[in-house]
């Protein structure tokens, strides 16, 4: 083993959106030894009294994915695009390398599970009884490379399901039920949502947002506009909006009005003049520590941030309709844009220069931590297996001393718990040695795995609506995001998808095959395809899943990857709460299809790898890629892994950030919310750094 003695102020594991946000915000600040405070670069006096933070980041993916100079980043990204063109199955992971040394879960690997035998086809070892249907990707920038880019905020009631609807879940080690309120509320998170929307670059129109909440839009958003104007809604959306205007659906004797709203999105449109100048996220000192504020810059108006290699490419969405799995021009946000802001800073000549105090070690798989029981249970080492090429599985074993370092786990909600569960140490309890795992006093590490179950319905509109154009989705039905029904079954959000039947039926290829099979040729084939493809509509129901302690990630030494690191072992099932929502969502779809004159082609069959039977009816679901909940935040170390600032209850120098912190899932895509509370966590990290640098 190679012992690395180089001291770093901060070590960050992962270069996805959580890790990149923290790296960017921390490197935007320096330590002023005269004041004994962290200050923003814009406010720092040029003198010998300021100290740069030394930051080390680890990335499991290839080194090429983290090389962000213009030539290297363009070359690598174009290779992703070429790979995407060549792949027959255009699934989310298709453009990106699936490495033996850092494998990723892939939707193509999902199989039906026959308990007690697991499905070991892919990276995940799935014991089920239901397959976990979502994937992630281990590359520089993380899963933001293939996210859709939809950025709604959570709703106020999403943070307090126990208080509002009386919902509690099982406790893993007790017959008592556990409340599932977040330790923070929407109002506390609202300013950090604004910071996240600035950093991502959100397009939208506040005045056109409409949700089923008791708060007014003025209370929900305040005096606020998004950085960029909304992405235009598609022609198909407009036809559906016109057909459903002023109508409602009946669910469980409740009449629910239909609200169709343009979706806020993390992709470039036209900068909103009302947003004004660009912003700076900076820390201000308070008696209790630091407070981040979104301060206006006097230098320039807000501009859309283009591609990593060329700021003038990708300044506007071009409607390529391939947001999942890849935006070819990077008009859609990905975390590499934020990571580059950490790697390159404005120097005294107002030019970008490489920040040599930030080091990124790629091809470096962090697989465990060491705990120092003689020093307040601090994390004392980070253990890494670094592979030298994508073709070979030999590796160099390294460890990094972290006794005077803040360690931040910022990997995805599979990898963070996997690292923690692999970090074992012994303690004495009642005169006996007992094995513990890091950050797991609550026994919640790896538990409460959640995703949105995506139930799809599809059919033919009575006239041409021309799907397959523009971003994947530009409108959502927000009516079912909240309501009294949540005491009985899950809430959901319903995006209108612009992908025709591509997801459920593999159109247009399946349509070509069907018509050729019927003997169509020439003009007859063209006419049949024109009629079918121009009328395809797809409704999409993202159904909230509640946290459940038995839906979890574990590890087992029987299942190892090519580097000898445990693979994630998944136990996963749906409850009646979620399955009843599928039943209700299908009822809502039926009512809307009938009103719009849509001929329903929806079919759920026993051959589907992810189907359930509820009340004698079969429903099938897909994964949304919204993998959350495996290291939940909370108000007590007895039932959570971290506090509301994502700081471990058990280890004073450990932060665990990302979607795994989410206490519940709500009905919004999780990236914006995880970005907001990750930004908030920096306030606590800066406070700890101040103490560390003073000593």
XYZ file of C-alpha atoms in Angstrom:
695
model
C 0.000 0.000 0.000
C 1.203 3.493 -0.846
C 0.739 5.930 2.055
C 0.170 9.474 0.759
C 1.330 12.036 3.305
C 0.280 15.138 1.380
C -2.111 17.062 3.623
C -5.289 18.516 2.186
C -7.816 20.784 3.839
C -10.691 18.999 2.112
C -11.092 15.663 0.317
C -14.190 15.224 -1.868
C -15.240 11.828 -3.215
C -17.096 12.269 -6.502
C -17.264 14.941 -9.207
C -21.028 14.877 -9.774
C -23.208 17.864 -8.984
C -22.871 17.603 -5.188
C -19.081 17.281 -5.226
C -18.632 19.919 -7.918
C -20.858 22.443 -6.117
C -18.890 22.044 -2.901
C -15.554 22.270 -4.716
C -16.656 25.416 -6.541
C -18.053 27.173 -3.473
C -15.113 26.277 -1.229
C -12.490 27.363 -3.767
C -14.391 30.634 -4.213
C -13.348 31.396 -0.616
C -9.977 31.868 1.042
C -8.906 31.998 4.681
C -7.934 35.463 5.957
C -5.516 34.732 8.801
C -5.702 38.327 10.067
C -9.469 38.156 10.512
C -9.440 34.453 11.288
C -12.336 34.087 8.831
C -13.214 32.578 5.487
C -13.878 35.319 2.935
C -14.966 35.344 -0.679
C -12.264 35.974 -3.257
C -14.103 39.092 -4.445
C -13.822 40.573 -0.954
C -10.325 39.355 -0.068
C -7.512 41.867 0.189
C -4.441 40.947 -1.822
C -1.849 40.263 0.861
C 0.205 37.555 2.458
C -2.571 37.064 4.995
C -4.886 35.019 2.750
C -4.535 31.272 2.432
C -5.956 29.203 -0.405
C -7.823 26.026 0.473
C -6.158 22.830 -0.687
C -8.776 20.463 -2.095
C -8.410 16.938 -3.455
C -11.211 15.268 -5.433
C -11.475 11.595 -6.331
C -13.359 10.394 -9.414
C -13.934 6.703 -10.175
C -14.336 7.343 -13.913
C -11.682 7.776 -16.565
C -9.204 10.634 -16.432
C -10.407 11.901 -19.808
C -13.779 12.753 -18.259
C -12.218 15.273 -15.846
C -9.814 16.975 -18.268
C -11.588 20.294 -18.737
C -9.232 22.332 -20.881
C -10.965 23.233 -24.115
C -9.314 20.716 -26.428
C -9.458 17.721 -24.075
C -13.036 18.285 -22.953
C -14.291 18.733 -26.522
C -12.432 15.605 -27.688
C -13.808 13.493 -24.850
C -17.378 14.749 -25.143
C -17.409 14.191 -28.898
C -16.324 10.621 -28.201
C -19.393 10.247 -25.976
C -21.564 11.502 -28.851
C -19.969 9.148 -31.392
C -20.534 6.222 -29.036
C -24.164 7.258 -28.631
C -24.665 7.282 -32.414
C -23.302 3.738 -32.686
C -25.306 2.156 -29.867
C -28.475 0.339 -30.907
C -30.199 0.895 -27.552
C -30.308 4.632 -26.767
C -30.603 4.137 -22.994
C -29.270 6.718 -20.499
C -25.833 5.104 -20.102
C -25.287 4.321 -23.787
C -22.817 7.160 -24.618
C -20.548 6.572 -21.635
C -17.880 3.984 -20.804
C -19.092 1.097 -18.649
C -15.850 0.284 -16.920
C -14.816 -3.023 -15.417
C -12.994 -1.095 -12.692
C -15.867 1.294 -11.916
C -19.011 -0.387 -13.257
C -22.359 1.378 -13.397
C -25.912 0.063 -13.059
C -27.586 -0.098 -16.456
C -31.291 -0.450 -17.265
C -30.390 -3.033 -19.930
C -29.142 -5.345 -17.179
C -32.451 -5.446 -15.323
C -34.132 -8.853 -15.171
C -37.079 -10.402 -13.403
C -36.149 -11.781 -9.978
C -37.091 -15.225 -8.698
C -36.542 -15.137 -4.923
C -34.510 -16.330 -3.131
C -32.090 -16.230 -6.062
C -30.643 -12.819 -6.934
C -30.225 -11.266 -10.345
C -26.471 -10.798 -10.807
C -26.602 -9.798 -14.492
C -25.252 -6.272 -14.047
C -23.348 -4.290 -11.456
C -26.202 -4.398 -8.944
C -26.891 -7.656 -7.148
C -30.696 -7.600 -6.990
C -32.535 -9.728 -4.433
C -35.795 -7.885 -5.036
C -38.442 -9.229 -4.889
C -38.978 -6.355 -7.360
C -36.132 -5.094 -9.559
C -34.797 -1.637 -8.815
C -35.251 -0.104 -12.253
C -32.933 2.948 -12.351
C -29.360 3.475 -13.420
C -26.515 5.899 -12.716
C -23.176 6.575 -14.391
C -19.689 6.829 -12.876
C -17.942 9.444 -15.004
C -16.674 12.972 -14.489
C -19.772 15.103 -13.941
C -21.788 12.113 -12.726
C -25.352 11.369 -13.697
C -26.034 14.997 -14.689
C -24.527 14.013 -18.035
C -27.715 12.091 -18.827
C -30.382 13.694 -16.671
C -33.436 15.191 -18.380
C -32.817 18.609 -16.840
C -36.262 19.219 -15.318
C -35.958 21.367 -12.179
C -39.160 21.825 -10.164
C -38.757 22.596 -6.472
C -40.280 20.387 -3.802
C -43.570 21.545 -2.322
C -43.920 22.720 1.306
C -45.899 19.642 2.397
C -43.246 17.310 0.935
C -41.028 18.241 3.887
C -43.623 17.335 6.555
C -45.594 14.263 5.497
C -45.949 13.086 9.084
C -47.193 16.404 10.420
C -49.522 17.019 7.475
C -50.825 13.535 6.624
C -49.847 11.405 9.625
C -47.570 9.162 7.544
C -44.953 7.175 9.476
C -42.780 4.280 8.368
C -41.270 1.227 10.022
C -38.187 1.585 12.210
C -35.509 -1.003 11.364
C -34.932 -2.097 14.977
C -38.147 -1.234 16.768
C -41.892 -1.814 16.594
C -42.347 1.940 16.851
C -43.096 3.870 13.692
C -40.662 6.534 12.511
C -41.813 10.020 11.454
C -40.585 11.161 8.049
C -40.521 14.924 8.403
C -37.392 16.584 7.098
C -35.246 18.474 9.640
C -35.683 21.578 7.471
C -38.745 23.133 5.874
C -39.335 24.670 2.477
C -38.974 28.259 3.757
C -35.509 27.496 5.122
C -34.429 25.961 1.839
C -35.960 28.633 -0.424
C -32.869 30.925 -0.660
C -30.706 27.905 -1.477
C -33.126 26.892 -4.227
C -32.459 30.317 -5.748
C -28.698 29.722 -5.493
C -29.074 26.313 -7.139
C -31.227 27.778 -9.917
C -28.544 30.385 -10.550
C -25.733 27.838 -10.654
C -27.622 25.392 -12.880
C -29.096 28.169 -15.021
C -32.819 27.478 -14.846
C -35.235 28.547 -17.565
C -38.837 29.119 -16.578
C -41.664 31.522 -15.905
C -42.628 31.993 -12.258
C -45.928 33.653 -13.191
C -47.096 30.524 -15.052
C -46.338 28.043 -12.278
C -49.437 26.624 -10.600
C -49.437 23.934 -7.921
C -52.028 22.309 -5.645
C -50.744 24.018 -2.496
C -52.369 26.273 0.092
C -49.585 28.841 -0.280
C -49.857 31.467 -2.997
C -47.222 31.641 -5.706
C -46.073 34.917 -4.098
C -45.435 33.024 -0.857
C -43.864 30.077 -2.652
C -41.498 32.002 -4.921
C -41.488 35.495 -3.419
C -40.391 38.422 -5.598
C -38.388 36.245 -7.942
C -37.792 35.396 -11.577
C -35.807 32.535 -13.055
C -32.438 33.389 -14.626
C -33.736 32.585 -18.124
C -37.079 32.723 -19.898
C -39.096 29.538 -20.215
C -38.389 26.987 -22.923
C -41.335 27.158 -25.367
C -43.897 24.402 -24.900
C -44.206 21.982 -27.780
C -47.048 21.964 -30.302
C -48.159 18.626 -28.863
C -48.317 20.177 -25.383
C -50.476 23.002 -26.662
C -52.977 20.586 -28.241
C -53.220 18.609 -24.997
C -53.504 21.807 -22.920
C -56.323 23.050 -25.172
C -58.145 19.736 -24.928
C -57.939 19.529 -21.124
C -58.465 23.223 -20.302
C -60.895 23.761 -17.455
C -61.471 20.051 -16.824
C -60.815 17.739 -13.893
C -60.511 14.034 -13.079
C -62.306 12.002 -10.451
C -60.153 10.004 -8.028
C -61.631 8.240 -4.981
C -64.700 10.508 -5.019
C -62.405 13.571 -5.096
C -62.618 15.989 -8.026
C -59.115 17.172 -8.986
C -58.780 20.108 -11.439
C -56.135 19.654 -14.109
C -53.199 22.074 -13.924
C -50.819 21.978 -16.897
C -47.741 24.139 -16.377
C -44.516 24.793 -18.298
C -41.696 22.922 -16.585
C -38.693 24.825 -15.163
C -35.589 23.377 -16.791
C -31.830 23.362 -16.419
C -31.142 24.228 -20.055
C -30.276 27.443 -21.797
C -32.884 29.686 -23.331
C -32.852 33.502 -23.413
C -31.483 35.260 -20.310
C -34.269 37.103 -18.514
C -33.550 40.873 -18.408
C -35.533 41.076 -15.157
C -32.985 38.772 -13.519
C -30.404 41.499 -14.018
C -26.729 41.010 -13.326
C -25.020 37.707 -12.754
C -24.719 36.543 -9.178
C -22.068 35.526 -6.673
C -22.723 32.934 -3.981
C -20.641 34.031 -1.035
C -20.402 33.525 2.700
C -21.127 36.238 5.212
C -20.072 35.856 8.821
C -22.667 35.696 11.569
C -22.539 35.032 15.288
C -23.534 31.432 14.655
C -21.071 30.853 11.813
C -21.501 31.498 8.087
C -24.510 32.313 5.944
C -24.404 31.994 2.165
C -26.060 34.776 0.208
C -26.788 35.252 -3.479
C -25.154 38.608 -4.069
C -25.518 40.630 -7.270
C -22.380 41.237 -9.277
C -21.828 44.673 -10.750
C -19.592 43.320 -13.503
C -21.986 41.976 -16.110
C -25.522 40.915 -16.881
C -26.470 37.285 -16.510
C -25.390 35.185 -19.495
C -26.236 31.635 -20.463
C -23.274 29.352 -19.810
C -22.408 27.376 -22.927
C -20.350 24.236 -23.309
C -17.307 23.438 -21.193
C -14.981 23.811 -24.182
C -16.591 26.858 -25.830
C -18.822 29.386 -24.003
C -20.427 30.379 -27.322
C -21.601 26.847 -28.124
C -24.753 25.629 -26.426
C -25.944 29.091 -25.366
C -29.438 28.132 -26.555
C -31.282 24.818 -26.563
C -31.424 23.553 -30.157
C -34.214 21.024 -29.578
C -32.129 17.946 -30.359
C -34.567 15.703 -28.432
C -31.708 13.601 -27.023
C -31.424 15.274 -23.585
C -31.491 11.751 -22.213
C -28.895 10.392 -22.739
C -26.817 13.330 -24.046
C -27.130 16.950 -25.102
C -24.790 17.253 -28.114
C -24.099 20.979 -27.597
C -24.235 21.166 -23.759
C -27.101 23.642 -23.737
C -28.383 21.431 -20.937
C -26.548 21.894 -17.652
C -24.139 19.255 -16.424
C -21.857 19.310 -13.396
C -18.696 19.670 -15.510
C -19.664 23.329 -15.946
C -19.526 23.845 -12.183
C -16.405 21.722 -11.825
C -14.621 23.907 -14.375
C -15.460 26.982 -12.259
C -13.645 25.285 -9.394
C -10.664 24.390 -11.582
C -10.276 27.812 -13.219
C -10.439 31.137 -11.389
C -10.270 34.760 -12.499
C -6.777 36.126 -11.814
C -5.629 39.697 -11.193
C -5.506 40.276 -14.974
C -9.178 39.277 -15.268
C -8.212 36.085 -17.111
C -8.972 32.486 -16.263
C -6.058 30.628 -14.725
C -5.733 27.069 -13.426
C -6.388 26.703 -9.724
C -3.437 24.573 -8.639
C -4.825 24.212 -5.134
C -7.528 21.899 -6.498
C -6.352 18.463 -7.582
C -8.545 15.849 -9.232
C -7.444 12.222 -9.128
C -9.462 10.235 -11.652
C -9.486 6.452 -12.096
C -9.436 6.407 -8.295
C -12.105 4.314 -6.590
C -12.596 5.173 -2.934
C -13.762 1.976 -1.257
C -13.498 2.526 2.514
C -12.657 4.932 5.333
C -10.708 4.386 8.542
C -11.971 5.623 11.914
C -9.604 6.874 14.643
C -11.152 5.827 17.947
C -8.486 7.695 19.885
C -9.429 11.035 18.312
C -13.189 11.580 18.690
C -13.935 8.904 16.055
C -12.572 11.159 13.329
C -12.111 9.757 9.852
C -8.363 9.174 9.759
C -7.818 7.687 6.304
C -9.439 7.447 2.890
C -8.570 4.222 1.053
C -8.342 4.226 -2.734
C -7.745 1.709 -5.484
C -6.354 3.533 -8.508
C -6.375 1.703 -11.825
C -3.949 2.702 -14.554
C -5.900 1.967 -17.730
C -9.458 1.245 -18.828
C -8.368 -2.095 -20.256
C -6.626 -3.596 -17.220
C -7.908 -4.398 -13.769
C -4.605 -4.152 -11.901
C -4.512 -1.267 -9.436
C -2.376 0.664 -7.005
C -3.526 0.626 -3.392
C -3.296 4.057 -1.755
C -4.383 5.630 1.512
C -4.628 9.320 2.353
C -4.239 10.729 5.845
C -7.327 12.747 6.813
C -6.651 13.382 10.508
C -6.646 17.150 9.821
C -8.910 17.034 6.780
C -12.625 17.403 6.173
C -13.830 14.375 4.231
C -16.887 14.741 1.999
C -18.554 11.728 0.421
C -20.343 13.091 -2.662
C -20.939 9.952 -4.705
C -24.363 8.648 -5.711
C -26.888 6.996 -3.410
C -25.480 3.527 -4.207
C -21.805 4.384 -3.770
C -21.920 6.531 -0.600
C -23.574 3.796 1.517
C -21.389 1.138 -0.093
C -18.259 2.987 1.078
C -19.661 3.501 4.583
C -20.792 -0.110 4.988
C -17.341 -1.269 3.899
C -15.707 0.975 6.554
C -15.665 -1.320 9.580
C -14.058 -0.707 12.963
C -14.146 -2.275 16.428
C -15.360 -0.706 19.669
C -15.633 -1.979 23.235
C -19.182 -2.266 24.577
C -19.855 -3.851 27.980
C -16.391 -5.357 27.965
C -16.800 -6.958 24.536
C -15.480 -6.046 21.123
C -18.279 -5.039 18.763
C -17.920 -4.352 15.034
C -19.327 -1.040 13.796
C -19.628 0.550 10.374
C -18.907 4.211 9.712
C -21.640 6.808 10.280
C -24.137 4.075 11.134
C -25.111 4.552 14.775
C -28.735 4.775 13.616
C -28.527 1.631 11.449
C -29.918 3.770 8.610
C -26.928 3.647 6.231
C -28.118 2.018 3.026
C -31.749 1.929 4.105
C -34.756 3.811 2.698
C -33.754 3.409 -0.950
C -36.309 5.255 -3.074
C -37.049 6.088 -6.683
C -39.970 7.458 -8.648
C -41.876 4.593 -10.228
C -42.556 5.774 -13.766
C -45.820 4.375 -15.093
C -46.272 5.135 -18.786
C -49.489 5.324 -20.819
C -49.468 5.855 -24.578
C -51.838 6.250 -27.445
C -52.680 7.920 -30.756
C -54.039 11.460 -30.843
C -56.908 11.992 -33.297
C -54.787 14.413 -35.341
C -51.089 15.038 -35.932
C -49.286 16.553 -32.898
C -45.693 16.019 -34.155
C -43.705 14.560 -31.234
C -39.933 13.891 -31.332
C -39.099 17.620 -31.383
C -37.504 19.809 -28.740
C -36.432 18.800 -25.243
C -37.740 15.564 -23.793
C -40.489 17.344 -21.884
C -41.664 20.943 -21.656
C -44.935 20.642 -19.703
C -46.132 18.772 -16.624
C -49.493 18.119 -15.004
C -48.978 19.324 -11.434
C -52.481 18.521 -10.109
C -51.496 15.328 -8.295
C -48.338 16.599 -6.597
C -50.159 17.199 -3.309
C -53.555 16.658 -1.726
C -55.418 14.898 1.052
C -55.187 11.650 -0.918
C -51.539 11.397 0.221
C -52.786 9.853 3.454
C -53.982 6.930 1.303
C -51.710 6.677 -1.735
C -48.693 8.297 -3.371
C -48.596 11.684 -5.019
C -47.206 11.963 -8.525
C -46.175 14.441 -11.188
C -47.080 13.876 -14.851
C -44.660 15.197 -17.467
C -45.885 15.204 -21.047
C -43.114 13.503 -22.999
C -42.016 14.612 -26.460
C -40.526 11.189 -27.295
C -43.551 9.547 -28.864
C -43.632 5.850 -27.987
C -39.856 5.578 -27.913
C -39.657 4.615 -24.249
C -42.429 2.013 -23.885
C -42.569 0.633 -27.427
C -39.127 1.449 -28.957
C -40.632 3.632 -31.654
C -39.987 4.498 -34.418
C -38.038 1.295 -35.049
C -40.854 -0.923 -33.802
C -43.323 0.877 -36.069
C -41.116 0.300 -39.104
C -40.824 -3.375 -38.195
C -44.586 -3.724 -37.696
C -45.523 -2.151 -41.022
C -42.886 -4.025 -43.016
C -44.180 -7.191 -41.383
C -47.608 -6.315 -42.766
C -46.121 -6.068 -46.255
C -46.087 -2.266 -46.504
C -43.556 -0.837 -48.937
C -42.758 2.470 -50.626
C -45.442 5.164 -50.449
C -47.736 2.914 -48.410
C -45.001 2.442 -45.775
C -44.174 6.170 -45.716
C -47.827 7.127 -45.305
C -48.383 4.613 -42.508
C -45.306 5.842 -40.632
C -46.234 9.488 -41.133
C -49.703 8.888 -39.744
C -48.514 6.769 -36.775
C -45.468 8.752 -35.715
C -47.056 12.189 -36.012
C -49.919 11.212 -33.663
C -48.037 9.386 -30.911
C -48.489 10.760 -27.386
C -46.917 9.551 -24.145
C -48.109 10.369 -20.628
C -45.682 9.792 -17.810
C -46.618 9.343 -14.130
C -43.689 9.734 -11.703
C -45.049 8.153 -8.523
C -43.559 9.021 -5.153
C -42.128 6.195 -3.087
C -42.042 6.373 0.700
C -38.885 5.525 2.661
C -38.933 1.930 3.885
C -36.082 0.434 5.943
C -36.129 -2.874 4.055
C -35.605 -1.166 0.683
C -31.886 -0.933 0.971
C -28.319 -1.167 -0.264
C -26.091 -3.654 1.529
C -22.773 -5.332 0.737
C -21.701 -8.955 0.805
C -18.205 -10.345 0.285
C -19.648 -12.981 -2.036
C -20.278 -10.296 -4.646
C -17.186 -8.320 -5.620
C -16.238 -6.202 -8.633
C -13.069 -6.446 -10.722
C -11.070 -4.408 -8.173
C -12.137 -6.646 -5.299
C -14.603 -4.056 -3.949
C -18.089 -5.146 -2.816
C -20.898 -4.515 -5.293
C -24.151 -2.924 -4.111
C -26.636 -5.589 -3.019
C -30.203 -4.340 -3.477
C -33.355 -5.383 -1.601
C -36.389 -3.647 -3.050
C -40.179 -3.892 -3.111
C -43.241 -1.711 -3.561
C -45.973 -1.300 -0.965
C -49.727 -0.954 -1.338
C -49.260 2.807 -0.916
C -47.348 3.023 -4.222
C -49.334 0.355 -6.070
C -52.629 2.046 -5.277
C -51.175 5.209 -6.819
C -50.519 3.245 -10.019
C -54.162 2.219 -10.062
C -55.288 5.805 -9.517
C -52.843 7.197 -12.091
C -54.135 4.779 -14.723
C -57.678 5.920 -13.906
C -56.584 9.546 -14.371
C -54.929 8.641 -17.675
C -58.060 6.863 -18.902
C -60.177 9.926 -18.153
C -57.758 12.292 -19.891
C -57.359 10.007 -22.926
C -61.125 9.784 -23.320
C -61.501 13.555 -23.107
C -58.774 14.088 -25.714
C -59.995 11.376 -28.057
C -56.736 9.437 -27.702
C -56.868 5.776 -28.752
C -55.150 3.905 -25.907
C -52.351 1.515 -26.913
C -51.050 1.041 -23.340
C -50.142 -2.563 -22.606
C -48.651 -4.080 -19.441
C -47.715 -7.748 -19.807
C -46.258 -10.572 -17.761
C -43.155 -10.352 -19.950
C -42.389 -6.888 -18.542
C -39.428 -7.173 -16.195
C -40.923 -4.752 -13.703
C -44.630 -5.345 -13.292
C -46.926 -5.776 -10.295
C -50.501 -6.972 -9.862
C -52.772 -4.834 -7.693
C -56.459 -5.604 -7.167
C -56.202 -8.183 -9.924
C -54.852 -5.729 -12.523
C -51.291 -5.637 -13.880
C -49.256 -2.425 -13.922
C -45.675 -1.963 -15.108
C -43.185 0.649 -13.985
C -39.828 2.015 -15.067
C -37.125 3.777 -13.091
C -36.823 7.550 -13.182
C -33.107 7.614 -12.357
C -34.025 9.341 -9.077
C -31.965 7.228 -6.670
C -32.343 8.737 -3.194
C -32.600 8.118 0.520
C -29.746 5.816 1.574
C -28.090 8.159 4.119
C -31.019 10.253 5.234
C -30.714 13.552 7.067
C -32.704 14.089 10.259
C -33.053 15.786 13.624
C -31.638 12.959 15.731
C -28.709 10.520 15.464
C -31.137 7.773 16.496
C -33.015 7.747 13.191
C -30.764 9.497 10.651
C -27.224 9.453 9.278
C -26.551 13.204 9.053
C -27.903 16.458 10.394
C -29.604 19.009 8.155
C -26.186 20.283 6.989
C -25.270 16.777 5.761
C -22.709 16.377 8.557
C -22.314 12.911 10.005
C -23.643 12.547 13.538
C -20.838 10.087 14.311
C -17.657 11.594 12.869
C -16.745 15.288 13.351
C -14.810 15.597 10.063
C -17.192 13.683 7.779
C -19.908 15.073 5.505
C -22.098 12.849 3.341
C -23.886 14.751 0.583
C -26.102 13.998 -2.369
C -29.497 12.509 -3.124
C -28.996 9.907 -0.404
C -29.630 12.626 2.193
C -33.238 13.084 1.094
C -35.634 12.122 3.879
C -38.527 11.719 1.453
C -38.719 11.954 -2.314
C -41.712 14.176 -3.034
C -42.788 14.612 -6.646
C -39.988 16.732 -8.066
C -36.873 15.594 -9.884
C -34.331 15.486 -7.025
C -31.336 17.241 -8.611
C -32.426 20.789 -7.790
C -33.300 19.919 -4.194
C -30.070 18.020 -3.544
C -28.193 20.980 -5.027
C -29.988 23.371 -2.665
C -29.217 21.486 0.537
C -25.681 20.708 -0.674
C -25.091 24.449 -1.087
C -26.496 24.952 2.420
C -24.050 22.360 3.801
C -21.147 24.598 2.759
C -22.052 26.976 5.604
C -21.215 24.252 8.115
C -18.127 23.135 6.178
C -16.770 26.710 6.191
C -17.284 26.894 9.955
C -15.343 23.667 10.434
C -12.608 24.895 8.096
C -12.241 28.095 10.101
C -11.647 26.061 13.254
C -9.286 23.718 11.420
C -7.203 26.515 9.877
C -6.937 28.479 13.121
C -5.328 25.517 14.871
